[in-house]
Tab-separated table of C-alpha atoms and ligand atoms in Angstrom:
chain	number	residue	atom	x	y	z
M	26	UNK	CA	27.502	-102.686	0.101
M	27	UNK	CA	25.017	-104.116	-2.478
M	28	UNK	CA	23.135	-107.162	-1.553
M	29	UNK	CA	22.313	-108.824	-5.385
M	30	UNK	CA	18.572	-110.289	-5.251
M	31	UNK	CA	18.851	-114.181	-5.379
M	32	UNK	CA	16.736	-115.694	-8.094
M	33	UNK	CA	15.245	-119.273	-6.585
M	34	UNK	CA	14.066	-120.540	-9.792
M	35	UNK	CA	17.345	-120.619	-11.576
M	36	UNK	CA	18.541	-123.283	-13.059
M	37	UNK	CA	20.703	-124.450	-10.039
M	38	UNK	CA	18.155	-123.434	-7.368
M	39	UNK	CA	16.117	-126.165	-9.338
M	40	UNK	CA	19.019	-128.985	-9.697
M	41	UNK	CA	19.264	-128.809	-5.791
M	42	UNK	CA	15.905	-129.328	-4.590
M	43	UNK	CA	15.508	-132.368	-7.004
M	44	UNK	CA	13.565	-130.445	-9.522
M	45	UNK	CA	15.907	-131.020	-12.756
M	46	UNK	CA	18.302	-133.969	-12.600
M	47	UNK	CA	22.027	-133.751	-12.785
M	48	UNK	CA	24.792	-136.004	-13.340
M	49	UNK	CA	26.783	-135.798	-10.245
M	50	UNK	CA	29.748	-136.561	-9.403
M	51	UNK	CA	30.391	-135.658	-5.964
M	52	UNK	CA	28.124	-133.819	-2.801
M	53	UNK	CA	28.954	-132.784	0.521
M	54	UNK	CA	26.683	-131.068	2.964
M	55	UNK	CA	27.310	-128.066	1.422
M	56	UNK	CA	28.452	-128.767	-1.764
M	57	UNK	CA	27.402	-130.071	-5.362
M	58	UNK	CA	29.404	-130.885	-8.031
M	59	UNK	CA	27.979	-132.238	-11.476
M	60	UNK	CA	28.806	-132.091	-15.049
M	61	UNK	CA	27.635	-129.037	-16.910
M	62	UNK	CA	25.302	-129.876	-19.794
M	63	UNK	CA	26.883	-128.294	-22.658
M	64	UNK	CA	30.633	-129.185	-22.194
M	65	UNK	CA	33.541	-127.312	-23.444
M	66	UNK	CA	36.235	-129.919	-22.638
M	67	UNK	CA	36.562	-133.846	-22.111
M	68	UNK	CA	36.212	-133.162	-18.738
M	69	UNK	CA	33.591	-130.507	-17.787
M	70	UNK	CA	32.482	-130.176	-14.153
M	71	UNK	CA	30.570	-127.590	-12.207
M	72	UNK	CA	30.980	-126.890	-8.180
M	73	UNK	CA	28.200	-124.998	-6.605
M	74	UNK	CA	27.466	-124.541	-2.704
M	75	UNK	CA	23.780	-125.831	-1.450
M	76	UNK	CA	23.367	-122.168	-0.195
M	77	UNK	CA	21.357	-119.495	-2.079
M	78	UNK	CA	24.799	-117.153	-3.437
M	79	UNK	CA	24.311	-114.982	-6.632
M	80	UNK	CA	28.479	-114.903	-7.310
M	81	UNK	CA	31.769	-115.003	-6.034
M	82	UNK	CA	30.954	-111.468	-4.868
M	83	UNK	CA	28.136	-112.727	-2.967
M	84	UNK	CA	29.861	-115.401	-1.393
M	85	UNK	CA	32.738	-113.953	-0.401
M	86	UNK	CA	30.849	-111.387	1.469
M	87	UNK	CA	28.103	-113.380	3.140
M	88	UNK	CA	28.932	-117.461	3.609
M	89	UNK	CA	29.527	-118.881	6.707
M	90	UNK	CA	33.585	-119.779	7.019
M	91	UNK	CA	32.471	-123.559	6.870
M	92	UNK	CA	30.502	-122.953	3.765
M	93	UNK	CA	33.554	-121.412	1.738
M	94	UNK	CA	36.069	-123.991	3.524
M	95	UNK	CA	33.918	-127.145	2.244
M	96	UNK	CA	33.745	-124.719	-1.784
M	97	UNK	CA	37.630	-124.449	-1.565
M	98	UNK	CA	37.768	-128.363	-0.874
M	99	UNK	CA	35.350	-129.891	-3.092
M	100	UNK	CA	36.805	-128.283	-5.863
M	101	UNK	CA	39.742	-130.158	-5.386
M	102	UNK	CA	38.088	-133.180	-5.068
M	103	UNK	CA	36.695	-132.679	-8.139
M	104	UNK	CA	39.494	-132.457	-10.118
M	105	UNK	CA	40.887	-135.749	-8.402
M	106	UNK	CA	37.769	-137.296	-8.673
M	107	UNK	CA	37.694	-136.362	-12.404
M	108	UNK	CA	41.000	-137.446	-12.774
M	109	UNK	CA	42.860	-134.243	-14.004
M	110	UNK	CA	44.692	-134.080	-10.693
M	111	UNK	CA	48.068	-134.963	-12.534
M	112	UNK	CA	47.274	-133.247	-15.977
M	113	UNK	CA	46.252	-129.891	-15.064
M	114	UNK	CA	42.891	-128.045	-14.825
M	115	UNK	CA	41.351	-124.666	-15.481
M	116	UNK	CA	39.424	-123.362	-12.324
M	117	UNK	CA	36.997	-120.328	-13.263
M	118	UNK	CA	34.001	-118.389	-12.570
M	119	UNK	CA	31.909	-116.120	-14.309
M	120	UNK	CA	30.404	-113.229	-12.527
M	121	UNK	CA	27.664	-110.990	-13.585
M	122	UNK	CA	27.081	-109.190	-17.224
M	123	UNK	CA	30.879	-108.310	-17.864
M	124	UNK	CA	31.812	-112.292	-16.936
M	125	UNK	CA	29.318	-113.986	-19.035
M	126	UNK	CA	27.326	-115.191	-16.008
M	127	UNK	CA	24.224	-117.047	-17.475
M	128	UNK	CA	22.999	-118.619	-14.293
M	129	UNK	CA	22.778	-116.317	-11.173
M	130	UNK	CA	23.668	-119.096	-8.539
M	131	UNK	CA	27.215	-119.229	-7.851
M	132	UNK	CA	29.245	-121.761	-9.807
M	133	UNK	CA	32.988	-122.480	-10.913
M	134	UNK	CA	33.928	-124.758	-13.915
M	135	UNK	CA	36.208	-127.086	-13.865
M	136	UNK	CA	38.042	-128.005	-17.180
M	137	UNK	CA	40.560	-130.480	-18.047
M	138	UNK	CA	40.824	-133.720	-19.679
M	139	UNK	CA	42.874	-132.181	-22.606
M	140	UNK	CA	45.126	-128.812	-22.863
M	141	UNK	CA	42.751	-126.387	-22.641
M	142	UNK	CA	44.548	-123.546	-24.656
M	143	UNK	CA	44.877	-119.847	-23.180
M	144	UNK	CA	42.825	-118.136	-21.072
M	145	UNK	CA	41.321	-115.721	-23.915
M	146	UNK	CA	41.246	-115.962	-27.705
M	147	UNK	CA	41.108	-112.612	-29.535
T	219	DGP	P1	27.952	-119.500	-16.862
T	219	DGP	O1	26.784	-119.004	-16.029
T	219	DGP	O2	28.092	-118.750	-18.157
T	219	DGP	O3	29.240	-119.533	-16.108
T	219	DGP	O4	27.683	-121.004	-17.279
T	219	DGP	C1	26.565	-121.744	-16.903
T	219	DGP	C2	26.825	-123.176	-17.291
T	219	DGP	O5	25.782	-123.948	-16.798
T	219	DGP	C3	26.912	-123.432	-18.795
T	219	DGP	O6	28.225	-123.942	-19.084
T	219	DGP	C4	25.861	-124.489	-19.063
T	219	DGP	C5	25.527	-125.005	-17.692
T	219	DGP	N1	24.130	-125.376	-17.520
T	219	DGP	C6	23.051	-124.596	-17.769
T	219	DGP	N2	21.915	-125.259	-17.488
T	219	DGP	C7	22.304	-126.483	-17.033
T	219	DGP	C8	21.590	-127.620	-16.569
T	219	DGP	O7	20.356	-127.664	-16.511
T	219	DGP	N3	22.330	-128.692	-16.192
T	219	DGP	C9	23.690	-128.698	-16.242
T	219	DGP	N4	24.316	-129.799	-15.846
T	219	DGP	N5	24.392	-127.638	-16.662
T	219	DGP	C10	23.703	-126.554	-17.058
């Protein structure tokens, strides 16, 4: 198994200890949800846990039950909260070089607000 090396000063790391503001919508104890800065939709929202996970990978393998329970459910109170509940949402991630990944804390976007076309333009 390959543990991935968790980078503290990302961007993330920074937004939860108060470092870098955020505009949030929503937090639980182990949960954060705020708008991402450069948004690709009307609605534009980023969930990320409170603990130090790299990916999806990462969190899969090494979060505590609770921890991916309270992911699974703050995404959906995201999109309620956002108000795409009834219209429809795209839910992904990107993970590591092949997935885009820019910042090496786990997060998944949330986007919605107007149809948000297919998955991949060629
Ligand atoms: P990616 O790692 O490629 O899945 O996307 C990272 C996203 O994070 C990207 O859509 C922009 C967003 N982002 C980067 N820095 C900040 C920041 O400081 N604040 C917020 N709110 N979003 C950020």
């Amino acid at each position: 198994m390959s543990v991935k090396t968790y980078d503290e000063d990302n961007i993330f790391a920074r937004i939860l200890r108060g470092e870098i503001p955020c505009d949030k919508l929503d937090e639980c104890e182990h949960t954060l949800c705020f708008r991402d800065i450069n948004p690709q939709a009307p609605v534009h929202l980023l969930v990320i846990p409170k603990g130090a996970f790299v990916d999806w990978d990462d969190f899969a393998a090494h979060a505590s039950a609770t921890e991916q329970a309270a992911f699974v459910r703050a995404v959906g109170r995201a999109a309620k909260l956002a108000g795409v509940d009834a219209s429809g949402w795209r839910l992904l991630s990107n993970i590591g070089a092949h997935g885009h990944q820019e910042v090496p804390h786990l997060h998944v976007h949330i986007l919605g607000g107007e149809p948000i076309g297919p998955l991949r333009a060629r």
